[in-house]
């Protein structure tokens, strides 16, 4: 079988589509024929060799993917051949908090990922596909969608009437927009591009902020919310953005730290955390139980992920370049076409 | 000013529309000119003198009402004359759990209620009216709506994809239907009348059960939910209904006990609570903070209460008789017309 | 190797100490040489064939046991040979709520239990032994201790100053007494025997109730708590006891339903649940993450389980008879002596 | 009556002991004869005129105080003359989260504080004194103790076996040490002075860190906790300390931001929040319901606050200078001696 791997010393020019023996499931494992996989910014860092905590060995790329179970081990009870499944980003995190699960590891580095004709996963490391989704749609859920769900729903307990502040048009923000609206909440989004803001408005966002033309955008947040501030922030920027988010917050509001696209260093005044009675938490995707509850919501409401483009998996480098360009709006997906 | 009171020895024939002096606000109070009030089943018991814990003194009837602030005490900072407000069922319960608020008391018995041309309330005992609601709509919120919100949202942390089981077409059930749908949840309702079930279906209910023709209705709940059971029950019946609810429950699902229309006595096997890992809680309306968050949701989503009928407040006995008949669908409201 | 099994048609006279081949671990499994096992009331029912949901096949008895890892599968990373471990009652429940873990099953029926010279368990199905405990002490933790911890700590979030009501001197009650005191809480216990009440007082219980001489014991609870009622109940009786517990509860207090020794049927008035704003939940032991946090508490505080007696495992029938007699105070333990 | 006030343009030399008319309670108020008051760092800033958000008007100093009710308004039901009460730091925050209580304000600036022979408070703005405490002991609870309780218990849900990291020997840290031990938790404390560390050890602290001799003290935290990190931090320093705390944290551990003694500016890398799955929250004392539950714990366990010294209230300037010196260990209290 074929698989795309990142190999030391890493770098986008060192990606290799290699031949590997098709593996055989152990007693509690299944073999999945992968049909589609999706890109996240993390994959770009993994492929480039710049990830904080980059593995030092070769590994199959991509955390996100969906496929069909084709073989199961003797002790497997949770899945059957023929079922459509999606891999979980964290293998070994089933529920509760991350710290209580020593040994949970992510797919797509350090564990071998989904960009392969076949993958072996533990029977506890997958969830069923929502029935109404295509392979390409289903493949987008493990990282971006679950991060948004974990932040807003599992941890954030979002409710109708809440204000949600989203930043930019990355995968997490777009899923968060959909999930917030699904719960009757109101959404403010920021972007540096007015055309993207218009698309976000068409999707249901109420408040629109161009953070390039409005660097002190917390004032605009306060104006939109009649001076109350927002209940939830999905923070994907660095310290500069974090300070604006703190100033945009309703007292006792929540900030979910999920990225650092704006850089890693900068000044944060902890007095602001105190004065706003802020709740700040790091969100590192989520456990399988959270994925299962998200999928129930997606299926019950017929929700569909927003796809930017679908590429043949042989064109991985071009797809990564497209992701890197920042021109996408929605998930960038790879279709895996077996020989 | 005029006010409808229940007077010892009580009974529907002993309701009196009496003249009282218009009161003057103390430093932390306001005087409200009441425009509308709404009926709950509790009011029928209070008026009849059959309430468990019936006050022994005369009192002004009705827990639900909305009006305009016409005068405020010297120390009042939370409201201003001219503002539209709704009274809180519990005077003195602001947040947290009920047990931590010794001294909280309900309007409409033992405290004087809202069926009066003017009422005096503490500035902490009201919430602002959602701007898009009429007086008649606003008056319906304090008991039935807040009970549904407290059960599903504040305590129940409902999320998209959850299954909710409602019983009948009382005020709490209808608001719960609206709130569940607002959060992307799915609703099963039971009723003894097929025409009411059809109206519930038109409002968005997915599963419909005639509990008269299907006394063992938990089997139908399991069929509708593909064998999973429901996440939330709003239990308004007595022990017989409670057992069906337990059997309808998803493991770790929640039952909110809010009424006992089906009687107070009967056998419940606690082993069922254990086996389902059930979460059962009594819901006695909710605190002001919960009311405020509900109103934010109502306003943000332009939600409107379902009204059955609006009566002149002088026709209180007829309105109570209509409520008692069980023919209503939606809230029964009284319009208060000052001389 | 030898193992004690219950075999159809079951009954205490049909227990068999049989010879089985020593099993070999699969990739994610370990082989444990068991040193001690402990009895629970559930085991008595399983052995007698009277358990609600009795398995129909032969199975090795006992949910509780501790031993040494002697061999691990190729993929095992969480444990090493030589380590001391305790089996988890639920195999396959790692964290969160039980309903989200389809497929979790208990040891000692239907899964083969711990009363065997060697047992095979998944590497996720054990926790490390607290270092200061003997094999006999460690073996007592999986059911009784974890049920008490799950009810009071994981679910109940007990805090200093809370009042806890315990019933009788079963294993769960005794562990609950220890855990409540560890958190600065106050304990009321009931028993039918004054000598047991004296032993409970010596262990730190503040309030003592003989429920035989005081059938309406909720009045005594109210007297002891200055009229406030208790925050937590561990309910092990049936409906009659349940009603007394409801009447003993502080508003918004919690009842954990963990048993039904007083029978399964009887009248419960759900109005009481409503009036007390009670929180009632079924507690079916707990997940591995809860076990791990309990063991940290046990180890940090040097807490030791209370042992009634240690028997040779060949004397299983006598040990079961002792449990059935109700004369024990503390856990009844079996020492497993290999040939 | 006499009262110590801070007056514009503020400054320690501008404190004035002035004569004021003794006030009369409104309908929902009480008059308290104050017997003792206690100093917090906030009072030093308020007295100096350097508080972030310094009031611009003259006000009576001190947030913490205890006294006897001597007169009540006509509508008061919660307290009676002769009762011993303690004022709440936040007037108007009863329960739930701070953001849901618009209008809550602190004593000791902007509201008039407790350093007065008599004070007027709303009947909802006090809690009963634990019976075993002296006036001086009771006066220490409103700010420092409640902040520690709110962080560890109400919000942090501390449990036996948890690791708690405290910084220095300020009032909050000392109460947090007592509350942590009361719940069976383990405590690591840091200080710049070895003699203070020895006193902390005598009080029950397990891990001792001199942060002056060990600037990268997170390594020592990791060594003490066998590499696991701590569950709770009470962060009283600025950004430099915050980074060490993040590095000391167990995955999913909690940081409570309660002060900024080490300065307000500095670099924090939000990637650390993400990587540790950290929970960071600002703690601004707590609501009355939390105070009441804390007092139950204090009373049930006979816990006594640690007093550094008791001064005559006429010596306020000397007491403030003593607090400023940093030589104290325990609360600095003023005894109010009426003429």
PDB file of C-alpha atoms in Angstrom, chain A residues 47 57 64 87 91-92 104 112 182 184 190 200 202 232 245 277 296 312 314 330:
ATOM      1  CA  UNK A  47       5.357  18.334   7.128  1.00  0.00           C
ATOM      2  CA  UNK A  57      11.341   9.559  13.211  1.00  0.00           C
ATOM      3  CA  UNK A  64      -7.857  13.777   9.868  1.00  0.00           C
ATOM      4  CA  UNK A  87     -10.213   8.325  13.189  1.00  0.00           C
ATOM      5  CA  UNK A  91      -5.640   7.802  20.370  1.00  0.00           C
ATOM      6  CA  UNK A  92      -6.236   6.844  23.990  1.00  0.00           C
ATOM      7  CA  UNK A 104      -2.775   9.484  24.808  1.00  0.00           C
ATOM      8  CA  UNK A 112       1.280   7.319  11.973  1.00  0.00           C
ATOM      9  CA  UNK A 182     -26.936  25.627  16.128  1.00  0.00           C
ATOM     10  CA  UNK A 184     -29.063  29.832  19.272  1.00  0.00           C
ATOM     11  CA  UNK A 190     -12.898  39.193  12.750  1.00  0.00           C
ATOM     12  CA  UNK A 200     -19.178  34.991   7.146  1.00  0.00           C
ATOM     13  CA  UNK A 202     -23.952  35.194   4.727  1.00  0.00           C
ATOM     14  CA  UNK A 232     -16.888  32.941  24.596  1.00  0.00           C
ATOM     15  CA  UNK A 245      -9.882  39.306  23.667  1.00  0.00           C
ATOM     16  CA  UNK A 277     -12.929  37.344  36.335  1.00  0.00           C
ATOM     17  CA  UNK A 296     -25.007  13.223  17.153  1.00  0.00           C
ATOM     18  CA  UNK A 312      -6.253  14.128  -5.320  1.00  0.00           C
ATOM     19  CA  UNK A 314      -1.161  12.443  -5.010  1.00  0.00           C
ATOM     20  CA  UNK A 330     -13.329  26.010   4.398  1.00  0.00           C
TER      21      UNK A 330
END
